[in-house]
XYZ file of C-alpha atoms in Angstrom:
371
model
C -54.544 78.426 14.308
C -58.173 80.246 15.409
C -59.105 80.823 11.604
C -60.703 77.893 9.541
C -60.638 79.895 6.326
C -56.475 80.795 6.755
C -55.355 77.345 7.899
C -57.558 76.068 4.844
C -55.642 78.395 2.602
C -52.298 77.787 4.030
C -52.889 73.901 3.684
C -53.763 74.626 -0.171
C -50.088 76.768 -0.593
C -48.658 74.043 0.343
C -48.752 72.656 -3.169
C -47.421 75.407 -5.262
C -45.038 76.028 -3.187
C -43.743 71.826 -3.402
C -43.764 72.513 -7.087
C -41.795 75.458 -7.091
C -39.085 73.594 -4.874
C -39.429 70.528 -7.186
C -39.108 72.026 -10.610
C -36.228 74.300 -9.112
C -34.258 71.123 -8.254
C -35.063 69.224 -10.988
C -34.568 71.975 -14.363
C -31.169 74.253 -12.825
C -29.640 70.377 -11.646
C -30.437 69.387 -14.908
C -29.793 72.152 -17.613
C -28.013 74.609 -15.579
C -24.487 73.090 -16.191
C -24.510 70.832 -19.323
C -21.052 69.309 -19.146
C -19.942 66.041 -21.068
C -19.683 62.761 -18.636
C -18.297 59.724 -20.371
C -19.197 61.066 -23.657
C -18.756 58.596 -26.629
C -16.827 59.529 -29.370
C -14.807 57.628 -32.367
C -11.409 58.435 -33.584
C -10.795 56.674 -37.569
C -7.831 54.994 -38.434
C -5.564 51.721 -37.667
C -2.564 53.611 -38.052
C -0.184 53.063 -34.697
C -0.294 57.144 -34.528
C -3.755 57.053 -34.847
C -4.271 54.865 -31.636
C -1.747 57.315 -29.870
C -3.637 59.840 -30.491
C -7.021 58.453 -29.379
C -5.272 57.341 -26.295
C -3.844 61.209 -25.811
C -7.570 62.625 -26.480
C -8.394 60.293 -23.526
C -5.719 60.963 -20.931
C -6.572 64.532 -21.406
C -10.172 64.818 -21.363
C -10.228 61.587 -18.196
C -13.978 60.879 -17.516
C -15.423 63.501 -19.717
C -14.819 61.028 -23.007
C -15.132 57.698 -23.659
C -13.302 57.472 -26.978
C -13.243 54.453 -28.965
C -11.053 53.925 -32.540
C -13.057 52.356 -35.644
C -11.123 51.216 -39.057
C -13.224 52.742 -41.381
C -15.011 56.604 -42.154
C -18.183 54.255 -42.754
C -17.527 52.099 -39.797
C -18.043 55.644 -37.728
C -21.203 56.688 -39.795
C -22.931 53.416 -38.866
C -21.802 54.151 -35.459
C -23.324 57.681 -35.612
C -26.747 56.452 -37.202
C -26.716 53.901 -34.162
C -26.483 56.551 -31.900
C -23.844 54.734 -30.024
C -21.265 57.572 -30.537
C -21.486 61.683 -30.386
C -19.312 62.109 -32.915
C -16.162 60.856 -34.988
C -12.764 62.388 -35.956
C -11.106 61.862 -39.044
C -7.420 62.684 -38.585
C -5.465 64.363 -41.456
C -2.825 66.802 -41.878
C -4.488 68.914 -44.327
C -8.553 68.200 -43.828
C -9.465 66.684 -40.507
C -13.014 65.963 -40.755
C -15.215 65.628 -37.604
C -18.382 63.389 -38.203
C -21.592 64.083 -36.168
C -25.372 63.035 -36.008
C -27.643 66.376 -35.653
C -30.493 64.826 -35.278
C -29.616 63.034 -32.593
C -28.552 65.925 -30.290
C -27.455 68.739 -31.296
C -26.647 70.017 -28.271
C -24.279 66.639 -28.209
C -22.419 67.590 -31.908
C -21.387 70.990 -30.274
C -19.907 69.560 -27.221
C -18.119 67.081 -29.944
C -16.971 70.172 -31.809
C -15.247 71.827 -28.961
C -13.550 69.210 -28.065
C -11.904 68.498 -32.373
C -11.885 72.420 -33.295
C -8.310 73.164 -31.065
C -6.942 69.708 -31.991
C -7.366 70.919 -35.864
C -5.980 74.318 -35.377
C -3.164 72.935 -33.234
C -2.430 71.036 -36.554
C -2.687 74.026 -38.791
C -5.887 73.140 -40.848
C -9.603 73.790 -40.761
C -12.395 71.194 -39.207
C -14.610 70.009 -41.443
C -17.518 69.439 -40.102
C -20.396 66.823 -41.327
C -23.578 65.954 -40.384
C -24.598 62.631 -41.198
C -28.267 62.806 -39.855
C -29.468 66.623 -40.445
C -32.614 67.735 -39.418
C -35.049 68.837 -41.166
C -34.672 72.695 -42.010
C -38.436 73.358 -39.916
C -36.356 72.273 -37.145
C -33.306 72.947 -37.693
C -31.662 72.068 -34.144
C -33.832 69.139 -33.939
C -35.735 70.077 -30.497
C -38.837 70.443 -31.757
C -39.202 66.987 -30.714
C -38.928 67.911 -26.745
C -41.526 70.699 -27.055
C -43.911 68.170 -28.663
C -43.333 66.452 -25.385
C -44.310 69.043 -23.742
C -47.761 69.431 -25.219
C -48.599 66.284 -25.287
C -47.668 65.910 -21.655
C -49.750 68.581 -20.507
C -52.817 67.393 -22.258
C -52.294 64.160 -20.745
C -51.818 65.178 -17.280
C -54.250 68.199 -17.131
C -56.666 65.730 -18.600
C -56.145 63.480 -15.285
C -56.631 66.564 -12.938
C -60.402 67.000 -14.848
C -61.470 63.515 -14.697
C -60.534 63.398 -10.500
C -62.581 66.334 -9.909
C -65.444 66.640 -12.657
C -65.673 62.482 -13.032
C -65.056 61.528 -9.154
C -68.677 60.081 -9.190
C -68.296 58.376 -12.425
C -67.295 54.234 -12.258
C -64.010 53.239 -12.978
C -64.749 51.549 -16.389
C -66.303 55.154 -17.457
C -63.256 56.892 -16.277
C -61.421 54.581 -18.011
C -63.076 54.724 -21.073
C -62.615 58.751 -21.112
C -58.773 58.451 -20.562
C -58.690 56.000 -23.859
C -60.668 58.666 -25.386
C -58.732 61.815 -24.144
C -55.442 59.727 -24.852
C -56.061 59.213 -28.561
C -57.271 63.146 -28.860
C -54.206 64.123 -27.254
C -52.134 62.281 -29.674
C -54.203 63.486 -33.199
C -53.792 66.826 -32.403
C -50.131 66.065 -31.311
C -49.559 64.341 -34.645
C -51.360 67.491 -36.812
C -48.846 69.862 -34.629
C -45.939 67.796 -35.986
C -47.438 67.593 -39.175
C -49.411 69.936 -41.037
C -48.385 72.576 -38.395
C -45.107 73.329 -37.569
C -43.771 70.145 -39.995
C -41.259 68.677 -37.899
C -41.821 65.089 -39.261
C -42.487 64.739 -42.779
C -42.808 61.285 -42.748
C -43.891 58.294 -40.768
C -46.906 59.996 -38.935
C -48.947 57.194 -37.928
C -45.925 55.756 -36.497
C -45.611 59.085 -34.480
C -48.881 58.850 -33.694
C -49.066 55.631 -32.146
C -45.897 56.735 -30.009
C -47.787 59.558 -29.058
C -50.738 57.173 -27.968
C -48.800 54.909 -26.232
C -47.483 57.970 -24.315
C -50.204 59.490 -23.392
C -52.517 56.958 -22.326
C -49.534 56.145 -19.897
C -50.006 59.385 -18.177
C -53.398 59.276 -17.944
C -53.887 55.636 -16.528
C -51.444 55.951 -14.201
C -52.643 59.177 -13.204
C -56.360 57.808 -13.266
C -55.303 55.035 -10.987
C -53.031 57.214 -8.997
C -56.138 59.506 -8.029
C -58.020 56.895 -6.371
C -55.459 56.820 -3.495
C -53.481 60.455 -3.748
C -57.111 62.516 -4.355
C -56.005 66.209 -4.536
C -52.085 64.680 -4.317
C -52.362 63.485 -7.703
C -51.540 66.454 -9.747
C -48.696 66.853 -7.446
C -47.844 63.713 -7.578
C -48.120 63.584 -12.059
C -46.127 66.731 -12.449
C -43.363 65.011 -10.681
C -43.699 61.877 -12.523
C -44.393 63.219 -15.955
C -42.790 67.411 -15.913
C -39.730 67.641 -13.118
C -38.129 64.018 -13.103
C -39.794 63.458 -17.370
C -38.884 66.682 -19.045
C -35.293 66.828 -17.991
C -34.060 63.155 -18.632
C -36.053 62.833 -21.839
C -33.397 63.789 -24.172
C -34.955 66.710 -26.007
C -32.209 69.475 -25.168
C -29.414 67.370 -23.473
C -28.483 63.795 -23.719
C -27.657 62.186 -21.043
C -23.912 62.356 -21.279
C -24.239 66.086 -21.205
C -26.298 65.232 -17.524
C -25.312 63.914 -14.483
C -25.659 60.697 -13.726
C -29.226 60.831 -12.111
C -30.762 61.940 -15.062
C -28.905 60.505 -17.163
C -29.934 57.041 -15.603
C -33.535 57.443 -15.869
C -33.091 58.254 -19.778
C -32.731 54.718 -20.163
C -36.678 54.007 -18.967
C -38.278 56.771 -18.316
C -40.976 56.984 -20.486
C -40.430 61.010 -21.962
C -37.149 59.346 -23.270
C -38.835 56.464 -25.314
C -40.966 59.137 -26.978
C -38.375 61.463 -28.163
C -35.808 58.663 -28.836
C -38.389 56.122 -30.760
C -39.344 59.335 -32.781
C -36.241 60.605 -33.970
C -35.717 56.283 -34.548
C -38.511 56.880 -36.945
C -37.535 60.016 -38.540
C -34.084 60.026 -38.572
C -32.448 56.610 -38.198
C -34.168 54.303 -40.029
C -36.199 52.999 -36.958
C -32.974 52.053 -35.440
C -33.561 51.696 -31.601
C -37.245 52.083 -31.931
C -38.537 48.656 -30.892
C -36.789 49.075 -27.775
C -38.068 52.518 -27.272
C -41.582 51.399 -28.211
C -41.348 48.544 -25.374
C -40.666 51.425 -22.685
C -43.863 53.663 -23.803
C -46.000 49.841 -23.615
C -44.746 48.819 -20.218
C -45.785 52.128 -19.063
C -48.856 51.696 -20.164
C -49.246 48.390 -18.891
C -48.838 49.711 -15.408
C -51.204 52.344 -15.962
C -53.340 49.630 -17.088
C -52.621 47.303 -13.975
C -53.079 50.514 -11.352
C -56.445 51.359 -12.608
C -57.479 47.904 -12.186
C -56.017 47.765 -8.549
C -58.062 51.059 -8.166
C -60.693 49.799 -9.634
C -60.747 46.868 -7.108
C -60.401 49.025 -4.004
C -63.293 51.648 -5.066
C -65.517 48.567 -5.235
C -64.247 47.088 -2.057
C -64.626 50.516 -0.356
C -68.113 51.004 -1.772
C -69.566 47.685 -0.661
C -68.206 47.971 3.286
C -69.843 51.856 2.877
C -73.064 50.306 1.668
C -72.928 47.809 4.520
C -72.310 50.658 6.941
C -74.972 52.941 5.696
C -77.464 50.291 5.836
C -76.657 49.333 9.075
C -77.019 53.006 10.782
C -80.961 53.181 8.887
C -81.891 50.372 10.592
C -80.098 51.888 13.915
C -81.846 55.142 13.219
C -84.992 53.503 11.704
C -85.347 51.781 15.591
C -84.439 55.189 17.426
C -87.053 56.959 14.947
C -89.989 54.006 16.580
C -88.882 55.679 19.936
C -88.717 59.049 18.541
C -90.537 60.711 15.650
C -88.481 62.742 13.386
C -86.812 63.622 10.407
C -87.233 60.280 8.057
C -83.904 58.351 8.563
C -82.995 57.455 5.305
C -83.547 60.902 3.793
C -81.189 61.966 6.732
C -79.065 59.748 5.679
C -78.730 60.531 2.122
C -78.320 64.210 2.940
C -75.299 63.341 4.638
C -73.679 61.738 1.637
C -74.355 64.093 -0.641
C -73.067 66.736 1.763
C -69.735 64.449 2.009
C -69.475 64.167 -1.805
C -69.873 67.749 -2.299
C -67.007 67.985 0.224
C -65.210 65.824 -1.698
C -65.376 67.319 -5.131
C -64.836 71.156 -4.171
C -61.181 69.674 -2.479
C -61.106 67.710 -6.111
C -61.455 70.661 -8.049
C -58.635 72.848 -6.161
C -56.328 70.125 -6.962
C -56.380 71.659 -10.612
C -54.210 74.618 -9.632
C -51.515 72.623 -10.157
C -52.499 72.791 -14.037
């Protein structure tokens, strides 16, 4: 290709263009067709008609269910508040009940109510329908919680595209520094969104604040770290991480039974997941699961922590065999310049680096139109 300019603006497409394959793949393979896989549900009773007709439910619905019988109407509720079932039936000939937690999913509690609501008019009587864990009536389907996510994952990553191009210069420790900074920002005004603003949690918001913390100074250390290595990659790179593979397996609008199994696999560590799951924990289940949730967001972090410090290591490395180099061609240039007067060689030199960091900051700074 004869033109600088065009092949420079091809190479720059090819970015946008990556992200419109990725998020393609990743949102219509994971929202497009929400169907239940191995979806747990409870059937109550002891009766020997009872455990026929769990095991019917089963034959019928093969790998879509995973259904499970329980003695008691409470022992189902604990099971609900748990989260380790979708819902539970209640048989009865005049006032079948079907049990489900709407906090949890609500998306989930439909797919549960499909499933009951011909069983109950087969029998001739209406489906009752409870909701054990309701949310609260400013979010009333409970996915506030996912669009939350959202913002605070977009501060967090944007946040990592600025500090690679406007802090490239900066040391390490300042960068760092910044992203603890940035990260606690992000999470305040994530915390007076859920709060004061739209009041999705009415409770419990300095424990949604420190998940929100934990979260985002995740992102941004990794992503700090990251952009020693990946330079204009990085954003790239983060909005795989932390938007295509993140949004869609963090729970927010399907859980992962409603998902195939990809997505529903990295629900179980990805790190979108232990924020929306530790938060409803907080808000809606008694902190039930939230330890474990809280673990995810900290190891996260932890490798955030550990990849700046490997980056860390390498810029230093790099800038002490650069410093060896450069002093090595001013005394090569210094002995040429006894030969032959001329442009001082150190100031020659030095116009050379800052010509290469220059360089190096306008290709930073067009790594932002990912953002």
């Amino acid at each position: 290709m004869r033109s600088p300019a065009l092949r420079h603006v091809l190479t720059h497409l090819i970015t946008p263009l990556l992200m419109c394959i990725g998020m393609g793949l990743a949102y219509l393979g994971a929202f497009v067709t929400p169907e239940p896989h191995h979806l747990p549900i409870a059937v109550v009773g002891t009766a020997p008609e009872v455990k026929v007709f769990a095991q019917t439910v089963k034959d019928t619905a093969g790998d879509k269910l995973d259904v499970r019988t329980v003695a008691t109407r409470a022992d189902a509720v604990d099971l609900l508040m748990s989260r380790i079932v979708t819902g539970a039936y209640v048989p009865s000939a005049k006032a079948p009940e079907l049990l489900v937690a709407g906090a949890a999913s609500d998306m989930g509690a439909t797919a549960v109510e499909k499933v009951f609501t011909p069983v109950a008019e087969k029998q001739g009587a209406p489906l009752k329908v409870t909701d054990v864990a309701t949310p609260v009536a400013d979010d009333p389907t409970g996915q506030g919680l996912f669009f939350l996510l959202i913002a605070l994952s977009i501060g967090s990553y944007a946040s990592v595209a600025a500090l690679g191009a406007a802090g490239a210069a900066l040391a390490m420790r300042v960068r760092a520094l910044l992203a603890l900074g940035v990260s606690a920002v992000v999470s305040g005004i994530g915390v007076v969104l859920a709060g004061p603003v739209f009041h999705l949690a009415h409770h419990d918001l300095a424990g949604v604040w420190g998940m929100a913390w934990l979260y985002s100074a995740g992102i941004l250390f990794t992503g700090v770290g990251l952009h020693t290595f990946l330079k204009r990659w990085t954003t790239l790179t983060m909005m795989v991480l932390f938007v295509m593979l993140n949004f869609t397996s963090s729970g927010g609008l399907f859980r992962p039974e409603l998902q195939n199994g990809f997505f529903g696999t990295l629900h179980a560590f990805w790190n979108g997941a232990g924020f929306v799951e530790g938060v409803r924990s907080l808000l809606y289940f008694g902190s039930d699961g939230l330890a474990r949730n809280a673990w995810t967001l900290l190891i996260w972090l932890l490798a955030g922590l550990l990849l700046t410090a490997i980056a860390a290591l390498y810029e230093r490395t790099r800038q002490a065999r650069r410093a060896t180099a450069q002093h090595s061609e001013t005394d090569a240039r210094s002995a040429s310049a006894v030969v032959r007067p001329g442009r001082d060689p150190e100031r020659a030199a030095d116009e050379e680096a800052e010509e290469e960091a220059e360089e190096e900051v306008e290709e930073e700074v067009e790594e932002t139109v990912g953002v």
